[in-house]
Amino acid sequence: MIKTLHKMGLRSSMMYGAGVVSIGASIASWFISKEFEPAGMDRADRWALFVGEWAPTFFAIGVALRMEELEMEKGRETPEWQEQSSDIRRPTRAGV
């Protein structure tokens, strides 16, 4: 499934962004529901929890897509790249 999503053009950064937006939407839905719905605080809490539960799913798919991206990058490294002299700095994946 992850390979198919990656082939369709979905990237890890998109899913991380969707997770952050989901957290913001959860907070916004709580405020909006609390202020504008007559059902009160219980309904506002339910809306916020419902929307907030999407974030971990988006982040998990983002991690899986990042692993797929790293695997694809690994496959693109050529033997020439690996045999280059040590005086050339190689790009690192620190912080990824």
mmCIF file of N, CA and C in Angstrom:
data_model
loop_
_atom_site.group_PDB
_atom_site.id
_atom_site.type_symbol
_atom_site.label_atom_id
_atom_site.label_comp_id
_atom_site.label_asym_id
_atom_site.label_seq_id
_atom_site.Cartn_x
_atom_site.Cartn_y
_atom_site.Cartn_z
ATOM 1 N N MET A 1 0.820 -1.185 0.000
ATOM 2 C CA MET A 1 0.000 0.000 0.000
ATOM 3 C C MET A 1 0.865 1.251 0.000
ATOM 4 N N ILE A 2 1.946 1.257 0.789
ATOM 5 C CA ILE A 2 2.803 2.431 0.871
ATOM 6 C C ILE A 2 3.491 2.691 -0.466
ATOM 7 N N LYS A 3 3.944 1.623 -1.132
ATOM 8 C CA LYS A 3 4.567 1.792 -2.450
ATOM 9 C C LYS A 3 3.580 2.397 -3.436
ATOM 10 N N THR A 4 2.345 1.961 -3.372
ATOM 11 C CA THR A 4 1.322 2.495 -4.262
ATOM 12 C C THR A 4 1.077 3.975 -3.973
ATOM 13 N N LEU A 5 0.985 4.344 -2.700
ATOM 14 C CA LEU A 5 0.804 5.757 -2.353
ATOM 15 C C LEU A 5 1.987 6.587 -2.841
ATOM 16 N N HIS A 6 3.192 6.041 -2.702
ATOM 17 C CA HIS A 6 4.388 6.758 -3.146
ATOM 18 C C HIS A 6 4.383 6.923 -4.663
ATOM 19 N N LYS A 7 3.993 5.882 -5.383
ATOM 20 C CA LYS A 7 3.923 5.959 -6.846
ATOM 21 C C LYS A 7 2.863 6.955 -7.298
ATOM 22 N N MET A 8 1.824 7.130 -6.491
ATOM 23 C CA MET A 8 0.765 8.085 -6.821
ATOM 24 C C MET A 8 1.201 9.529 -6.568
ATOM 25 N N GLY A 9 2.365 9.723 -5.962
ATOM 26 C CA GLY A 9 2.869 11.073 -5.745
ATOM 27 C C GLY A 9 2.748 11.582 -4.324
ATOM 28 N N LEU A 10 2.257 10.763 -3.422
ATOM 29 C CA LEU A 10 2.137 11.168 -2.026
ATOM 30 C C LEU A 10 3.509 11.090 -1.370
ATOM 31 N N ARG A 11 3.905 12.139 -0.664
ATOM 32 C CA ARG A 11 5.223 12.191 -0.032
ATOM 33 C C ARG A 11 5.078 12.324 1.476
ATOM 34 N N SER A 12 6.145 11.986 2.180
ATOM 35 C CA SER A 12 6.120 12.009 3.645
ATOM 36 C C SER A 12 5.852 13.412 4.169
ATOM 37 N N SER A 13 6.421 14.417 3.538
ATOM 38 C CA SER A 13 6.207 15.789 4.008
ATOM 39 C C SER A 13 4.734 16.188 3.937
ATOM 40 N N MET A 14 4.025 15.672 2.956
ATOM 41 C CA MET A 14 2.588 15.947 2.855
ATOM 42 C C MET A 14 1.827 15.347 4.039
ATOM 43 N N MET A 15 2.206 14.127 4.412
ATOM 44 C CA MET A 15 1.511 13.469 5.519
ATOM 45 C C MET A 15 1.864 14.118 6.857
ATOM 46 N N TYR A 16 3.129 14.545 7.015
ATOM 47 C CA TYR A 16 3.486 15.265 8.236
ATOM 48 C C TYR A 16 2.688 16.564 8.326
ATOM 49 N N GLY A 17 2.560 17.249 7.211
ATOM 50 C CA GLY A 17 1.764 18.473 7.177
ATOM 51 C C GLY A 17 0.307 18.205 7.517
ATOM 52 N N ALA A 18 -0.240 17.109 6.988
ATOM 53 C CA ALA A 18 -1.625 16.753 7.295
ATOM 54 C C ALA A 18 -1.802 16.460 8.787
ATOM 55 N N GLY A 19 -0.793 15.853 9.417
ATOM 56 C CA GLY A 19 -0.856 15.591 10.860
ATOM 57 C C GLY A 19 -0.886 16.880 11.667
ATOM 58 N N VAL A 20 -0.043 17.841 11.284
ATOM 59 C CA VAL A 20 -0.022 19.128 11.980
ATOM 60 C C VAL A 20 -1.335 19.875 11.767
ATOM 61 N N VAL A 21 -1.846 19.849 10.542
ATOM 62 C CA VAL A 21 -3.129 20.499 10.258
ATOM 63 C C VAL A 21 -4.244 19.832 11.065
ATOM 64 N N SER A 22 -4.186 18.528 11.216
ATOM 65 C CA SER A 22 -5.199 17.811 11.993
ATOM 66 C C SER A 22 -5.199 18.259 13.453
ATOM 67 N N ILE A 23 -4.019 18.477 14.009
ATOM 68 C CA ILE A 23 -3.945 18.965 15.389
ATOM 69 C C ILE A 23 -4.567 20.350 15.482
ATOM 70 N N GLY A 24 -4.219 21.222 14.537
ATOM 71 C CA GLY A 24 -4.815 22.564 14.520
ATOM 72 C C GLY A 24 -6.316 22.527 14.315
ATOM 73 N N ALA A 25 -6.771 21.640 13.441
ATOM 74 C CA ALA A 25 -8.211 21.509 13.198
ATOM 75 C C ALA A 25 -8.934 20.982 14.431
ATOM 76 N N SER A 26 -8.273 20.129 15.188
ATOM 77 C CA SER A 26 -8.862 19.620 16.422
ATOM 78 C C SER A 26 -9.104 20.755 17.418
ATOM 79 N N ILE A 27 -8.100 21.600 17.574
ATOM 80 C CA ILE A 27 -8.240 22.742 18.488
ATOM 81 C C ILE A 27 -9.300 23.706 17.980
ATOM 82 N N ALA A 28 -9.272 23.991 16.683
ATOM 83 C CA ALA A 28 -10.261 24.908 16.109
ATOM 84 C C ALA A 28 -11.677 24.356 16.232
ATOM 85 N N SER A 29 -11.846 23.055 15.983
ATOM 86 C CA SER A 29 -13.197 22.477 16.073
ATOM 87 C C SER A 29 -13.707 22.515 17.506
ATOM 88 N N TRP A 30 -12.813 22.376 18.479
ATOM 89 C CA TRP A 30 -13.234 22.452 19.871
ATOM 90 C C TRP A 30 -13.743 23.857 20.194
ATOM 91 N N PHE A 31 -12.969 24.884 19.795
ATOM 92 C CA PHE A 31 -13.398 26.258 20.065
ATOM 93 C C PHE A 31 -14.697 26.603 19.345
ATOM 94 N N ILE A 32 -14.783 26.237 18.081
ATOM 95 C CA ILE A 32 -15.980 26.564 17.301
ATOM 96 C C ILE A 32 -17.194 25.837 17.846
ATOM 97 N N SER A 33 -17.046 24.551 18.132
ATOM 98 C CA SER A 33 -18.172 23.777 18.647
ATOM 99 C C SER A 33 -18.606 24.277 20.022
ATOM 100 N N LYS A 34 -17.646 24.637 20.842
ATOM 101 C CA LYS A 34 -17.956 25.117 22.194
ATOM 102 C C LYS A 34 -18.730 26.433 22.148
ATOM 103 N N GLU A 35 -18.363 27.301 21.221
ATOM 104 C CA GLU A 35 -18.971 28.623 21.158
ATOM 105 C C GLU A 35 -20.294 28.660 20.392
ATOM 106 N N PHE A 36 -20.405 27.896 19.323
ATOM 107 C CA PHE A 36 -21.528 28.074 18.414
ATOM 108 C C PHE A 36 -22.558 26.957 18.413
ATOM 109 N N GLU A 37 -22.304 25.856 19.087
ATOM 110 C CA GLU A 37 -23.293 24.779 19.137
ATOM 111 C C GLU A 37 -23.995 24.806 20.488
ATOM 112 N N PRO A 38 -25.290 24.633 20.485
ATOM 113 C CA PRO A 38 -26.024 24.647 21.753
ATOM 114 C C PRO A 38 -25.811 23.374 22.592
ATOM 115 N N ALA A 39 -25.182 22.357 22.033
ATOM 116 C CA ALA A 39 -25.013 21.089 22.748
ATOM 117 C C ALA A 39 -24.044 21.199 23.921
ATOM 118 N N GLY A 40 -23.171 22.191 23.919
ATOM 119 C CA GLY A 40 -22.304 22.412 25.067
ATOM 120 C C GLY A 40 -20.941 21.768 24.966
ATOM 121 N N MET A 41 -20.315 21.693 26.133
ATOM 122 C CA MET A 41 -18.923 21.250 26.225
ATOM 123 C C MET A 41 -18.729 19.794 25.820
ATOM 124 N N ASP A 42 -19.689 18.919 26.132
ATOM 125 C CA ASP A 42 -19.536 17.495 25.786
ATOM 126 C C ASP A 42 -19.399 17.296 24.283
ATOM 127 N N ARG A 43 -20.227 17.989 23.546
ATOM 128 C CA ARG A 43 -20.180 17.873 22.083
ATOM 129 C C ARG A 43 -18.875 18.443 21.542
ATOM 130 N N ALA A 44 -18.421 19.539 22.101
ATOM 131 C CA ALA A 44 -17.163 20.146 21.665
ATOM 132 C C ALA A 44 -16.004 19.190 21.912
ATOM 133 N N ASP A 45 -16.003 18.542 23.057
ATOM 134 C CA ASP A 45 -14.941 17.579 23.363
ATOM 135 C C ASP A 45 -14.953 16.409 22.386
ATOM 136 N N ARG A 46 -16.142 15.914 22.044
ATOM 137 C CA ARG A 46 -16.239 14.790 21.111
ATOM 138 C C ARG A 46 -15.717 15.162 19.732
ATOM 139 N N TRP A 47 -16.071 16.361 19.259
ATOM 140 C CA TRP A 47 -15.587 16.813 17.953
ATOM 141 C C TRP A 47 -14.067 16.916 17.953
ATOM 142 N N ALA A 48 -13.502 17.512 18.984
ATOM 143 C CA ALA A 48 -12.052 17.697 19.050
ATOM 144 C C ALA A 48 -11.335 16.350 19.101
ATOM 145 N N LEU A 49 -11.855 15.414 19.868
ATOM 146 C CA LEU A 49 -11.232 14.090 19.944
ATOM 147 C C LEU A 49 -11.340 13.353 18.615
ATOM 148 N N PHE A 50 -12.478 13.485 17.956
ATOM 149 C CA PHE A 50 -12.671 12.820 16.670
ATOM 150 C C PHE A 50 -11.650 13.311 15.643
ATOM 151 N N VAL A 51 -11.511 14.609 15.524
ATOM 152 C CA VAL A 51 -10.566 15.166 14.555
ATOM 153 C C VAL A 51 -9.128 14.921 14.999
ATOM 154 N N GLY A 52 -8.850 14.997 16.287
ATOM 155 C CA GLY A 52 -7.506 14.804 16.803
ATOM 156 C C GLY A 52 -6.979 13.393 16.628
ATOM 157 N N GLU A 53 -7.860 12.430 16.494
ATOM 158 C CA GLU A 53 -7.415 11.048 16.307
ATOM 159 C C GLU A 53 -6.853 10.793 14.919
ATOM 160 N N TRP A 54 -7.036 11.715 13.998
ATOM 161 C CA TRP A 54 -6.479 11.544 12.660
ATOM 162 C C TRP A 54 -4.967 11.764 12.656
ATOM 163 N N ALA A 55 -4.473 12.635 13.523
ATOM 164 C CA ALA A 55 -3.056 13.030 13.490
ATOM 165 C C ALA A 55 -2.095 11.839 13.593
ATOM 166 N N PRO A 56 -2.263 10.923 14.537
ATOM 167 C CA PRO A 56 -1.305 9.803 14.608
ATOM 168 C C PRO A 56 -1.290 8.949 13.341
ATOM 169 N N THR A 57 -2.432 8.809 12.703
ATOM 170 C CA THR A 57 -2.488 8.038 11.465
ATOM 171 C C THR A 57 -1.692 8.733 10.370
ATOM 172 N N PHE A 58 -1.874 10.055 10.248
ATOM 173 C CA PHE A 58 -1.114 10.806 9.247
ATOM 174 C C PHE A 58 0.386 10.719 9.515
ATOM 175 N N PHE A 59 0.789 10.861 10.782
ATOM 176 C CA PHE A 59 2.208 10.781 11.112
ATOM 177 C C PHE A 59 2.765 9.380 10.837
ATOM 178 N N ALA A 60 2.010 8.342 11.134
ATOM 179 C CA ALA A 60 2.470 6.969 10.885
ATOM 180 C C ALA A 60 2.633 6.711 9.386
ATOM 181 N N ILE A 61 1.709 7.170 8.594
ATOM 182 C CA ILE A 61 1.841 7.009 7.138
ATOM 183 C C ILE A 61 3.026 7.830 6.641
ATOM 184 N N GLY A 62 3.242 9.006 7.233
ATOM 185 C CA GLY A 62 4.397 9.822 6.869
ATOM 186 C C GLY A 62 5.712 9.115 7.145
ATOM 187 N N VAL A 63 5.810 8.442 8.279
ATOM 188 C CA VAL A 63 7.027 7.691 8.607
ATOM 189 C C VAL A 63 7.223 6.546 7.612
ATOM 190 N N ALA A 64 6.160 5.843 7.294
ATOM 191 C CA ALA A 64 6.267 4.737 6.335
ATOM 192 C C ALA A 64 6.683 5.247 4.955
ATOM 193 N N LEU A 65 6.136 6.379 4.544
ATOM 194 C CA LEU A 65 6.523 6.953 3.257
ATOM 195 C C LEU A 65 7.975 7.427 3.279
ATOM 196 N N ARG A 66 8.423 7.962 4.413
ATOM 197 C CA ARG A 66 9.830 8.390 4.510
ATOM 198 C C ARG A 66 10.760 7.193 4.385
ATOM 199 N N MET A 67 10.394 6.087 4.984
ATOM 200 C CA MET A 67 11.195 4.869 4.850
ATOM 201 C C MET A 67 11.249 4.424 3.384
ATOM 202 N N GLU A 68 10.141 4.528 2.698
ATOM 203 C CA GLU A 68 10.091 4.187 1.272
ATOM 204 C C GLU A 68 10.978 5.135 0.467
ATOM 205 N N GLU A 69 10.941 6.434 0.795
ATOM 206 C CA GLU A 69 11.773 7.410 0.096
ATOM 207 C C GLU A 69 13.262 7.114 0.312
ATOM 208 N N LEU A 70 13.636 6.771 1.530
ATOM 209 C CA LEU A 70 15.032 6.441 1.811
ATOM 210 C C LEU A 70 15.467 5.189 1.060
ATOM 211 N N GLU A 71 14.595 4.224 0.954
ATOM 212 C CA GLU A 71 14.895 3.000 0.217
ATOM 213 C C GLU A 71 15.098 3.312 -1.265
ATOM 214 N N MET A 72 14.270 4.204 -1.806
ATOM 215 C CA MET A 72 14.413 4.596 -3.212
ATOM 216 C C MET A 72 15.725 5.347 -3.424
ATOM 217 N N GLU A 73 16.087 6.221 -2.489
ATOM 218 C CA GLU A 73 17.351 6.957 -2.593
ATOM 219 C C GLU A 73 18.539 5.998 -2.529
ATOM 220 N N LYS A 74 18.444 5.032 -1.662
ATOM 221 C CA LYS A 74 19.513 4.044 -1.511
ATOM 222 C C LYS A 74 19.723 3.288 -2.816
ATOM 223 N N GLY A 75 18.666 2.991 -3.505
ATOM 224 C CA GLY A 75 18.745 2.279 -4.775
ATOM 225 C C GLY A 75 19.354 3.110 -5.883
ATOM 226 N N ARG A 76 19.314 4.444 -5.770
ATOM 227 C CA ARG A 76 19.866 5.321 -6.798
ATOM 228 C C ARG A 76 21.369 5.536 -6.667
ATOM 229 N N GLU A 77 21.953 5.219 -5.524
ATOM 230 C CA GLU A 77 23.390 5.411 -5.351
ATOM 231 C C GLU A 77 24.133 4.457 -6.273
ATOM 232 N N THR A 78 25.026 5.000 -7.053
ATOM 233 C CA THR A 78 25.768 4.191 -8.015
ATOM 234 C C THR A 78 27.106 3.776 -7.424
ATOM 235 N N PRO A 79 27.726 2.752 -7.965
ATOM 236 C CA PRO A 79 29.050 2.359 -7.490
ATOM 237 C C PRO A 79 30.071 3.486 -7.641
ATOM 238 N N GLU A 80 29.919 4.331 -8.685
ATOM 239 C CA GLU A 80 30.837 5.451 -8.861
ATOM 240 C C GLU A 80 30.769 6.387 -7.659
ATOM 241 N N TRP A 81 29.581 6.596 -7.153
ATOM 242 C CA TRP A 81 29.409 7.481 -5.999
ATOM 243 C C TRP A 81 30.104 6.898 -4.780
ATOM 244 N N GLN A 82 29.982 5.634 -4.605
ATOM 245 C CA GLN A 82 30.566 4.977 -3.440
ATOM 246 C C GLN A 82 32.088 4.903 -3.527
ATOM 247 N N GLU A 83 32.641 4.922 -4.746
ATOM 248 C CA GLU A 83 34.078 4.788 -4.918
ATOM 249 C C GLU A 83 34.809 6.124 -5.000
ATOM 250 N N GLN A 84 34.100 7.238 -4.879
ATOM 251 C CA GLN A 84 34.760 8.533 -4.997
ATOM 252 C C GLN A 84 35.752 8.728 -3.869
ATOM 253 N N SER A 85 36.695 9.620 -4.112
ATOM 254 C CA SER A 85 37.739 9.853 -3.117
ATOM 255 C C SER A 85 37.147 10.442 -1.845
ATOM 256 N N SER A 86 37.878 10.278 -0.754
ATOM 257 C CA SER A 86 37.373 10.689 0.550
ATOM 258 C C SER A 86 37.457 12.185 0.777
ATOM 259 N N ASP A 87 38.115 12.951 -0.125
ATOM 260 C CA ASP A 87 38.215 14.392 0.077
ATOM 261 C C ASP A 87 36.923 15.118 -0.292
ATOM 262 N N ILE A 88 35.998 14.426 -0.902
ATOM 263 C CA ILE A 88 34.702 15.033 -1.229
ATOM 264 C C ILE A 88 33.730 14.715 -0.110
ATOM 265 N N ARG A 89 33.083 15.764 0.387
ATOM 266 C CA ARG A 89 32.105 15.544 1.462
ATOM 267 C C ARG A 89 30.847 14.927 0.901
ATOM 268 N N ARG A 90 30.420 13.891 1.535
ATOM 269 C CA ARG A 90 29.168 13.237 1.153
ATOM 270 C C ARG A 90 28.013 13.895 1.884
ATOM 271 N N PRO A 91 26.863 13.983 1.221
ATOM 272 C CA PRO A 91 25.696 14.503 1.933
ATOM 273 C C PRO A 91 25.272 13.512 3.016
ATOM 274 N N THR A 92 24.855 14.031 4.132
ATOM 275 C CA THR A 92 24.416 13.170 5.228
ATOM 276 C C THR A 92 22.917 13.203 5.346
ATOM 277 N N ARG A 93 22.407 12.261 6.074
ATOM 278 C CA ARG A 93 20.966 12.223 6.319
ATOM 279 C C ARG A 93 20.683 12.554 7.783
ATOM 280 N N ALA A 94 21.540 13.330 8.359
ATOM 281 C CA ALA A 94 21.378 13.692 9.764
ATOM 282 C C ALA A 94 20.090 14.488 9.954
ATOM 283 N N GLY A 95 19.356 14.162 10.956
ATOM 284 C CA GLY A 95 18.117 14.867 11.268
ATOM 285 C C GLY A 95 16.942 14.454 10.422
ATOM 286 N N VAL A 96 17.066 13.378 9.668
ATOM 287 C CA VAL A 96 15.969 12.946 8.813
ATOM 288 C C VAL A 96 15.166 11.915 9.529
#
